[in-house]
Short mmCIF file of N, CA, C and O in Angstrom, two decimals:
data_model
loop_
_atom_site.label_atom_id
_atom_site.label_comp_id
_atom_site.label_asym_id
_atom_site.label_seq_id
_atom_site.Cartn_x
_atom_site.Cartn_y
_atom_site.Cartn_z
N UNK A 1 137.39 222.05 86.67
CA UNK A 1 138.45 221.87 85.69
C UNK A 1 137.84 221.68 84.30
O UNK A 1 136.98 220.83 84.10
N UNK A 2 138.32 222.47 83.38
CA UNK A 2 137.85 222.37 82.00
C UNK A 2 138.37 221.07 81.38
O UNK A 2 139.56 220.79 81.43
N UNK A 3 137.46 220.29 80.82
CA UNK A 3 137.84 219.10 80.08
C UNK A 3 137.18 219.12 78.72
O UNK A 3 135.97 219.37 78.61
N UNK A 4 137.98 218.85 77.70
CA UNK A 4 137.50 218.82 76.32
C UNK A 4 138.03 217.55 75.67
O UNK A 4 139.24 217.32 75.66
N UNK A 5 137.14 216.73 75.15
CA UNK A 5 137.54 215.45 74.57
C UNK A 5 137.05 215.38 73.13
O UNK A 5 135.85 215.29 72.87
N UNK A 6 138.01 215.41 72.20
CA UNK A 6 137.69 215.35 70.78
C UNK A 6 137.64 213.91 70.28
O UNK A 6 138.33 213.03 70.83
N UNK A 7 136.86 213.69 69.25
CA UNK A 7 136.80 212.39 68.59
C UNK A 7 136.32 212.58 67.16
O UNK A 7 135.90 213.69 66.78
N UNK A 8 136.41 211.50 66.38
CA UNK A 8 135.88 211.54 65.03
C UNK A 8 136.90 211.65 63.92
O UNK A 8 136.55 211.58 62.74
N UNK A 9 138.16 211.82 64.29
CA UNK A 9 139.19 211.90 63.26
C UNK A 9 139.42 210.56 62.60
O UNK A 9 138.86 209.53 63.01
N UNK A 10 140.26 210.57 61.56
CA UNK A 10 140.57 209.33 60.87
C UNK A 10 141.26 209.59 59.56
O UNK A 10 141.66 210.72 59.25
N UNK A 11 141.39 208.53 58.79
CA UNK A 11 142.01 208.59 57.46
C UNK A 11 140.89 208.66 56.42
O UNK A 11 139.98 207.83 56.43
N UNK A 12 140.99 209.63 55.54
CA UNK A 12 139.96 209.81 54.52
C UNK A 12 140.62 210.22 53.21
O UNK A 12 141.68 210.87 53.22
N UNK A 13 140.01 209.86 52.12
CA UNK A 13 140.54 210.23 50.81
C UNK A 13 140.20 211.68 50.49
O UNK A 13 139.21 212.22 51.00
N UNK A 14 140.98 212.30 49.63
CA UNK A 14 140.63 213.66 49.19
C UNK A 14 139.21 213.70 48.63
O UNK A 14 138.79 212.79 47.92
N UNK A 15 138.49 214.74 49.02
CA UNK A 15 137.09 214.86 48.62
C UNK A 15 136.12 214.25 49.61
O UNK A 15 134.91 214.46 49.49
N UNK A 16 136.65 213.53 50.58
CA UNK A 16 135.80 212.87 51.56
C UNK A 16 135.34 213.79 52.67
O UNK A 16 135.61 215.00 52.66
N UNK A 17 134.64 213.20 53.63
CA UNK A 17 134.06 213.96 54.73
C UNK A 17 134.32 213.28 56.07
O UNK A 17 134.51 212.06 56.13
N UNK A 18 134.32 214.08 57.10
CA UNK A 18 134.41 213.61 58.48
C UNK A 18 133.59 214.54 59.36
O UNK A 18 133.42 215.72 59.02
N UNK A 19 133.15 214.01 60.49
CA UNK A 19 132.51 214.85 61.50
C UNK A 19 133.29 214.70 62.81
O UNK A 19 133.40 213.60 63.33
N UNK A 20 133.81 215.80 63.29
CA UNK A 20 134.53 215.82 64.55
C UNK A 20 133.57 216.25 65.66
O UNK A 20 132.70 217.10 65.45
N UNK A 21 133.77 215.66 66.84
CA UNK A 21 132.98 216.01 68.01
C UNK A 21 133.91 216.40 69.15
O UNK A 21 135.06 215.94 69.21
N UNK A 22 133.39 217.21 70.03
CA UNK A 22 134.15 217.61 71.22
C UNK A 22 133.18 217.69 72.38
O UNK A 22 132.29 218.55 72.38
N UNK A 23 133.35 216.80 73.33
CA UNK A 23 132.49 216.79 74.52
C UNK A 23 133.17 217.60 75.61
O UNK A 23 134.33 217.36 75.95
N UNK A 24 132.43 218.56 76.14
CA UNK A 24 132.97 219.48 77.14
C UNK A 24 132.40 219.19 78.51
O UNK A 24 131.24 218.76 78.65
N UNK A 25 133.21 219.44 79.54
CA UNK A 25 132.75 219.32 80.92
C UNK A 25 133.58 220.25 81.78
O UNK A 25 134.64 220.74 81.37
N UNK A 26 133.07 220.48 83.00
CA UNK A 26 133.80 221.33 83.94
C UNK A 26 133.48 222.80 83.86
O UNK A 26 134.07 223.60 84.60
N UNK A 27 132.58 223.17 82.96
CA UNK A 27 132.15 224.56 82.86
C UNK A 27 130.78 224.60 82.20
O UNK A 27 130.31 223.59 81.65
N UNK A 28 130.13 225.74 82.26
CA UNK A 28 128.81 225.89 81.67
C UNK A 28 128.98 226.14 80.17
O UNK A 28 129.22 227.27 79.74
N UNK A 29 128.86 225.08 79.41
CA UNK A 29 129.18 225.09 77.99
C UNK A 29 128.42 226.18 77.24
O UNK A 29 129.00 226.89 76.41
N UNK A 30 127.15 226.34 77.53
CA UNK A 30 126.32 227.29 76.78
C UNK A 30 126.78 228.73 76.95
O UNK A 30 126.45 229.60 76.13
N UNK A 31 127.54 229.01 77.97
CA UNK A 31 127.95 230.39 78.28
C UNK A 31 129.24 230.81 77.59
O UNK A 31 129.69 231.95 77.78
N UNK A 32 129.85 229.90 76.82
CA UNK A 32 131.16 230.20 76.23
C UNK A 32 131.13 230.04 74.72
O UNK A 32 130.57 229.08 74.19
N UNK A 33 131.80 230.95 74.02
CA UNK A 33 132.08 230.66 72.61
C UNK A 33 133.05 229.50 72.54
O UNK A 33 133.76 229.21 73.52
N UNK A 34 133.09 228.83 71.41
CA UNK A 34 133.97 227.68 71.26
C UNK A 34 134.70 227.78 69.91
O UNK A 34 134.19 228.38 68.95
N UNK A 35 135.84 227.15 69.88
CA UNK A 35 136.75 227.32 68.74
C UNK A 35 137.34 225.97 68.33
O UNK A 35 137.57 225.10 69.18
N UNK A 36 137.59 225.81 67.05
CA UNK A 36 138.40 224.71 66.53
C UNK A 36 139.69 225.30 65.96
O UNK A 36 139.68 226.30 65.25
N UNK A 37 140.79 224.63 66.31
CA UNK A 37 142.08 224.97 65.74
C UNK A 37 142.71 223.68 65.24
O UNK A 37 142.27 222.59 65.60
N UNK A 38 143.74 223.79 64.43
CA UNK A 38 144.42 222.59 63.94
C UNK A 38 145.91 222.86 63.82
O UNK A 38 146.35 224.01 63.79
N UNK A 39 146.65 221.76 63.76
CA UNK A 39 148.10 221.87 63.62
C UNK A 39 148.59 220.82 62.64
O UNK A 39 148.47 219.61 62.92
N UNK A 40 149.10 221.27 61.53
CA UNK A 40 149.68 220.36 60.55
C UNK A 40 151.08 219.97 61.00
O UNK A 40 151.72 220.70 61.78
N UNK A 41 151.58 218.83 60.53
CA UNK A 41 152.92 218.40 60.93
C UNK A 41 153.97 219.47 60.63
O UNK A 41 154.05 219.98 59.51
N UNK A 42 154.73 219.82 61.64
CA UNK A 42 155.81 220.78 61.47
C UNK A 42 155.39 222.23 61.36
O UNK A 42 156.22 223.10 61.10
N UNK A 43 154.11 222.49 61.60
CA UNK A 43 153.61 223.86 61.47
C UNK A 43 152.99 224.33 62.78
O UNK A 43 152.76 223.55 63.69
N UNK A 44 152.72 225.63 62.85
CA UNK A 44 152.13 226.19 64.05
C UNK A 44 150.62 225.94 64.07
O UNK A 44 150.01 225.60 63.06
N UNK A 45 150.04 226.16 65.24
CA UNK A 45 148.60 226.07 65.37
C UNK A 45 147.93 227.08 64.44
O UNK A 45 148.39 228.21 64.28
N UNK A 46 146.84 226.63 63.84
CA UNK A 46 146.09 227.46 62.90
C UNK A 46 144.63 227.55 63.34
O UNK A 46 143.99 226.53 63.59
N UNK A 47 144.13 228.75 63.42
CA UNK A 47 142.72 228.94 63.75
C UNK A 47 141.86 228.47 62.59
O UNK A 47 142.15 228.80 61.42
N UNK A 48 140.79 227.72 62.89
CA UNK A 48 139.93 227.16 61.85
C UNK A 48 138.55 227.80 61.86
O UNK A 48 138.05 228.26 60.83
N UNK A 49 137.92 227.82 63.05
CA UNK A 49 136.53 228.25 63.11
C UNK A 49 136.15 228.56 64.54
O UNK A 49 136.77 228.05 65.48
N UNK A 50 135.10 229.36 64.70
CA UNK A 50 134.57 229.60 66.04
C UNK A 50 133.06 229.79 65.95
O UNK A 50 132.52 230.13 64.88
N UNK A 51 132.41 229.57 67.09
CA UNK A 51 130.98 229.75 67.19
C UNK A 51 130.68 230.49 68.47
O UNK A 51 131.22 230.15 69.53
N UNK A 52 129.83 231.48 68.38
CA UNK A 52 129.52 232.29 69.56
C UNK A 52 128.43 231.63 70.38
O UNK A 52 127.84 230.60 69.99
N UNK A 53 128.12 232.25 71.50
CA UNK A 53 127.05 231.72 72.36
C UNK A 53 125.68 231.90 71.72
O UNK A 53 124.73 231.24 72.13
N UNK A 54 125.60 232.79 70.74
CA UNK A 54 124.31 232.99 70.05
C UNK A 54 124.38 232.45 68.63
O UNK A 54 123.64 232.87 67.76
N UNK A 55 125.28 231.47 68.45
CA UNK A 55 125.34 230.67 67.22
C UNK A 55 125.88 231.40 66.00
O UNK A 55 125.75 230.88 64.88
N UNK A 56 126.48 232.56 66.19
CA UNK A 56 127.18 233.16 65.06
C UNK A 56 128.41 232.32 64.75
O UNK A 56 129.12 231.88 65.66
N UNK A 57 128.67 232.08 63.48
CA UNK A 57 129.79 231.23 63.08
C UNK A 57 130.77 231.98 62.20
O UNK A 57 130.39 232.87 61.43
N UNK A 58 132.04 231.60 62.31
CA UNK A 58 133.11 232.27 61.60
C UNK A 58 134.12 231.22 61.14
O UNK A 58 134.34 230.24 61.85
N UNK A 59 134.73 231.44 59.98
CA UNK A 59 135.64 230.45 59.41
C UNK A 59 136.88 231.12 58.83
O UNK A 59 136.82 232.25 58.33
N UNK A 60 137.97 230.37 58.84
CA UNK A 60 139.15 230.84 58.13
C UNK A 60 138.89 230.74 56.64
O UNK A 60 138.06 229.95 56.19
N UNK A 61 139.61 231.51 55.86
CA UNK A 61 139.41 231.50 54.42
C UNK A 61 139.72 230.13 53.83
O UNK A 61 139.12 229.73 52.83
N UNK A 62 140.63 229.41 54.45
CA UNK A 62 141.05 228.12 53.90
C UNK A 62 139.98 227.04 54.02
O UNK A 62 140.05 226.03 53.31
N UNK A 63 139.01 227.23 54.92
CA UNK A 63 137.99 226.19 55.11
C UNK A 63 136.58 226.69 54.82
O UNK A 63 135.63 225.89 54.80
N UNK A 64 136.42 227.97 54.59
CA UNK A 64 135.10 228.54 54.37
C UNK A 64 134.42 227.85 53.18
O UNK A 64 135.03 227.67 52.13
N UNK A 65 133.17 227.46 53.38
CA UNK A 65 132.42 226.78 52.34
C UNK A 65 132.56 225.27 52.35
O UNK A 65 131.82 224.56 51.67
N UNK A 66 133.53 224.78 53.12
CA UNK A 66 133.76 223.33 53.19
C UNK A 66 133.49 222.77 54.59
O UNK A 66 133.07 221.63 54.74
N UNK A 67 133.77 223.55 55.62
CA UNK A 67 133.60 223.11 57.00
C UNK A 67 132.39 223.82 57.61
O UNK A 67 132.10 224.97 57.26
N UNK A 68 131.74 223.13 58.56
CA UNK A 68 130.61 223.72 59.27
C UNK A 68 130.76 223.45 60.76
O UNK A 68 130.87 222.29 61.17
N UNK A 69 130.75 224.51 61.54
CA UNK A 69 130.82 224.38 63.00
C UNK A 69 129.42 224.47 63.57
O UNK A 69 128.56 225.21 63.06
N UNK A 70 129.16 223.69 64.61
CA UNK A 70 127.86 223.74 65.27
C UNK A 70 128.04 223.32 66.72
O UNK A 70 129.11 222.82 67.11
N UNK A 71 126.99 223.51 67.50
CA UNK A 71 127.05 223.13 68.90
C UNK A 71 125.70 222.62 69.36
O UNK A 71 124.66 223.04 68.84
N UNK A 72 125.75 221.73 70.35
CA UNK A 72 124.55 221.21 71.01
C UNK A 72 124.72 221.50 72.49
O UNK A 72 125.41 220.76 73.19
N UNK A 73 124.11 222.56 72.94
CA UNK A 73 124.29 222.96 74.33
C UNK A 73 123.70 221.95 75.30
O UNK A 73 124.20 221.77 76.41
N UNK A 74 122.66 221.28 74.90
CA UNK A 74 122.06 220.26 75.76
C UNK A 74 122.97 219.07 75.99
O UNK A 74 122.91 218.43 77.05
N UNK A 75 123.81 218.79 75.02
CA UNK A 75 124.74 217.67 75.12
C UNK A 75 126.16 218.12 75.42
O UNK A 75 127.08 217.30 75.44
N UNK A 76 126.34 219.42 75.64
CA UNK A 76 127.69 219.97 75.91
C UNK A 76 128.69 219.53 74.85
O UNK A 76 129.83 219.13 75.15
N UNK A 77 128.28 219.60 73.60
CA UNK A 77 129.11 219.08 72.52
C UNK A 77 129.26 220.09 71.39
O UNK A 77 128.29 220.72 70.97
N UNK A 78 130.48 220.20 70.93
CA UNK A 78 130.84 221.02 69.79
C UNK A 78 131.14 220.10 68.61
O UNK A 78 131.71 219.03 68.80
N UNK A 79 130.76 220.53 67.42
CA UNK A 79 130.97 219.72 66.22
C UNK A 79 131.72 220.51 65.16
O UNK A 79 131.68 221.74 65.13
N UNK A 80 132.39 219.77 64.29
CA UNK A 80 132.96 220.36 63.08
C UNK A 80 132.75 219.36 61.95
O UNK A 80 133.32 218.27 61.98
N UNK A 81 131.92 219.74 60.99
CA UNK A 81 131.69 218.91 59.81
C UNK A 81 132.71 219.32 58.76
O UNK A 81 132.78 220.50 58.38
N UNK A 82 133.47 218.35 58.29
CA UNK A 82 134.52 218.60 57.31
C UNK A 82 134.11 217.95 55.99
O UNK A 82 133.98 216.73 55.91
N UNK A 83 133.89 218.75 54.98
CA UNK A 83 133.54 218.24 53.65
C UNK A 83 134.59 218.65 52.62
O UNK A 83 135.39 219.55 52.87
N UNK A 84 134.58 217.96 51.49
CA UNK A 84 135.50 218.27 50.40
C UNK A 84 136.94 218.38 50.91
O UNK A 84 137.66 219.34 50.60
N UNK A 85 137.34 217.40 51.67
CA UNK A 85 138.65 217.46 52.33
C UNK A 85 139.78 217.44 51.32
O UNK A 85 139.71 216.78 50.27
N UNK A 86 140.84 218.18 51.66
CA UNK A 86 142.04 218.28 50.84
C UNK A 86 143.22 217.76 51.64
O UNK A 86 143.18 217.71 52.88
N UNK A 87 144.29 217.41 50.95
CA UNK A 87 145.47 216.89 51.65
C UNK A 87 146.01 217.92 52.64
O UNK A 87 146.51 217.57 53.70
N UNK A 88 145.85 219.19 52.32
CA UNK A 88 146.35 220.24 53.22
C UNK A 88 145.50 220.41 54.47
O UNK A 88 145.85 221.19 55.35
N UNK A 89 144.39 219.69 54.57
CA UNK A 89 143.59 219.69 55.79
C UNK A 89 144.13 218.70 56.83
O UNK A 89 143.64 218.65 57.96
N UNK A 90 145.12 217.93 56.45
CA UNK A 90 145.72 216.96 57.38
C UNK A 90 146.32 217.66 58.59
O UNK A 90 147.00 218.68 58.46
N UNK A 91 146.03 217.10 59.76
CA UNK A 91 146.58 217.67 60.99
C UNK A 91 145.83 217.19 62.20
O UNK A 91 144.87 216.43 62.10
N UNK A 92 146.30 217.66 63.35
CA UNK A 92 145.61 217.38 64.61
C UNK A 92 144.61 218.51 64.84
O UNK A 92 144.98 219.69 64.76
N UNK A 93 143.39 218.14 65.11
CA UNK A 93 142.32 219.12 65.32
C UNK A 93 141.97 219.18 66.81
O UNK A 93 141.73 218.14 67.44
N UNK A 94 141.94 220.38 67.33
CA UNK A 94 141.66 220.62 68.74
C UNK A 94 140.44 221.52 68.90
O UNK A 94 140.30 222.51 68.16
N UNK A 95 139.61 221.20 69.88
CA UNK A 95 138.58 222.16 70.25
C UNK A 95 139.10 222.96 71.45
O UNK A 95 139.96 222.49 72.20
N UNK A 96 138.57 224.14 71.60
CA UNK A 96 139.05 225.04 72.65
C UNK A 96 137.89 225.83 73.23
O UNK A 96 136.96 226.22 72.50
N UNK A 97 137.98 226.06 74.52
CA UNK A 97 136.99 226.90 75.19
C UNK A 97 137.33 228.36 74.94
O UNK A 97 138.46 228.79 75.16
N UNK A 98 136.33 229.10 74.49
CA UNK A 98 136.56 230.52 74.25
C UNK A 98 136.78 230.82 72.78
O UNK A 98 136.50 230.00 71.91
N UNK A 99 137.30 231.99 72.54
CA UNK A 99 137.51 232.46 71.17
C UNK A 99 136.59 233.62 70.89
O UNK A 99 135.44 233.44 70.52
N UNK A 100 137.10 234.84 71.04
CA UNK A 100 136.26 236.03 70.98
C UNK A 100 136.50 236.87 69.73
O UNK A 100 135.85 237.89 69.55
N UNK A 101 137.43 236.43 68.91
CA UNK A 101 137.65 237.11 67.64
C UNK A 101 138.31 236.11 66.69
O UNK A 101 138.89 235.10 67.12
N UNK A 102 138.20 236.37 65.41
CA UNK A 102 138.80 235.47 64.42
C UNK A 102 140.31 235.45 64.59
O UNK A 102 140.95 236.49 64.68
N UNK A 103 140.85 234.23 64.65
CA UNK A 103 142.28 234.09 64.86
C UNK A 103 142.68 233.85 66.30
O UNK A 103 143.83 233.49 66.56
N UNK A 104 141.74 234.04 67.20
CA UNK A 104 142.02 233.82 68.62
C UNK A 104 142.20 232.33 68.87
O UNK A 104 141.32 231.54 68.54
N UNK A 105 143.32 231.94 69.47
CA UNK A 105 143.60 230.54 69.77
C UNK A 105 143.62 230.39 71.28
O UNK A 105 144.63 230.68 71.92
N UNK A 106 142.51 229.95 71.87
CA UNK A 106 142.44 229.85 73.33
C UNK A 106 143.41 228.83 73.90
O UNK A 106 143.79 227.87 73.22
N UNK A 107 143.75 229.01 75.15
CA UNK A 107 144.71 228.13 75.80
C UNK A 107 144.09 226.81 76.27
O UNK A 107 144.75 225.78 76.28
N UNK A 108 142.82 226.86 76.67
CA UNK A 108 142.17 225.65 77.17
C UNK A 108 141.71 224.81 75.99
O UNK A 108 140.67 225.08 75.37
N UNK A 109 142.49 223.76 75.70
CA UNK A 109 142.20 222.90 74.55
C UNK A 109 142.21 221.45 74.97
O UNK A 109 142.77 221.08 76.00
N UNK A 110 141.59 220.60 74.15
CA UNK A 110 141.64 219.17 74.39
C UNK A 110 142.93 218.58 73.86
O UNK A 110 143.86 219.29 73.48
N UNK A 111 142.97 217.24 73.84
CA UNK A 111 144.17 216.55 73.36
C UNK A 111 144.18 216.35 71.85
O UNK A 111 145.21 215.96 71.30
N UNK A 112 143.06 216.59 71.23
CA UNK A 112 143.02 216.58 69.78
C UNK A 112 142.58 215.26 69.18
O UNK A 112 142.58 214.21 69.83
N UNK A 113 142.21 215.34 67.90
CA UNK A 113 141.88 214.16 67.12
C UNK A 113 142.55 214.31 65.75
O UNK A 113 142.51 215.38 65.15
N UNK A 114 143.18 213.25 65.29
CA UNK A 114 144.00 213.32 64.07
C UNK A 114 143.13 213.14 62.83
O UNK A 114 142.35 212.19 62.73
N UNK A 115 143.31 214.04 61.89
CA UNK A 115 142.68 213.94 60.57
C UNK A 115 143.78 213.79 59.53
O UNK A 115 144.70 214.61 59.47
N UNK A 116 143.70 212.72 58.76
CA UNK A 116 144.67 212.49 57.69
C UNK A 116 143.93 212.34 56.38
O UNK A 116 143.06 211.48 56.23
N UNK A 117 144.27 213.21 55.44
CA UNK A 117 143.64 213.18 54.12
C UNK A 117 144.69 212.72 53.12
O UNK A 117 145.67 213.41 52.87
N UNK A 118 144.47 211.53 52.59
CA UNK A 118 145.46 210.94 51.70
C UNK A 118 144.81 209.91 50.81
O UNK A 118 143.86 209.23 51.21
N UNK A 119 145.34 209.80 49.60
CA UNK A 119 144.84 208.77 48.69
C UNK A 119 145.67 207.51 48.80
O UNK A 119 145.40 206.52 48.12
#
C-alpha cells in the first residue's frame, strides 16, 4: 500500500521560506517520479513540480525560480523548498507518487500539509 506523509507546512510571512517533506513507503521510491501539487481554498488542484527518477526537475510557471524540488532515495523522502513565498502560494500541499509529464496530477497522494502565507 502506497503511503505518503507530508510535513513542514505552517504560517509564514510574505517573502519567507518553508521546507516541505514527504516520507514515502509501500513502494520502491527510487523507481518512481514524484510530484507536488497544491490546492488553494475554493480552487482546484494545481500541479506545482515534479522530479524524475534521474533527477530531472520541472516547475509550473507560477513557482519557477522560487521553489526547488529534490529527493533523497536513501531516506525515501521527497522535498519542496519554498522561497520568496507569496500570499497566492497559500494552500494545502500534497506529494504524489508518479507524474510523467508537466501538469500530471497523480491519484496516489498523501493527506497534505497546510501552507499559509500571510502578514
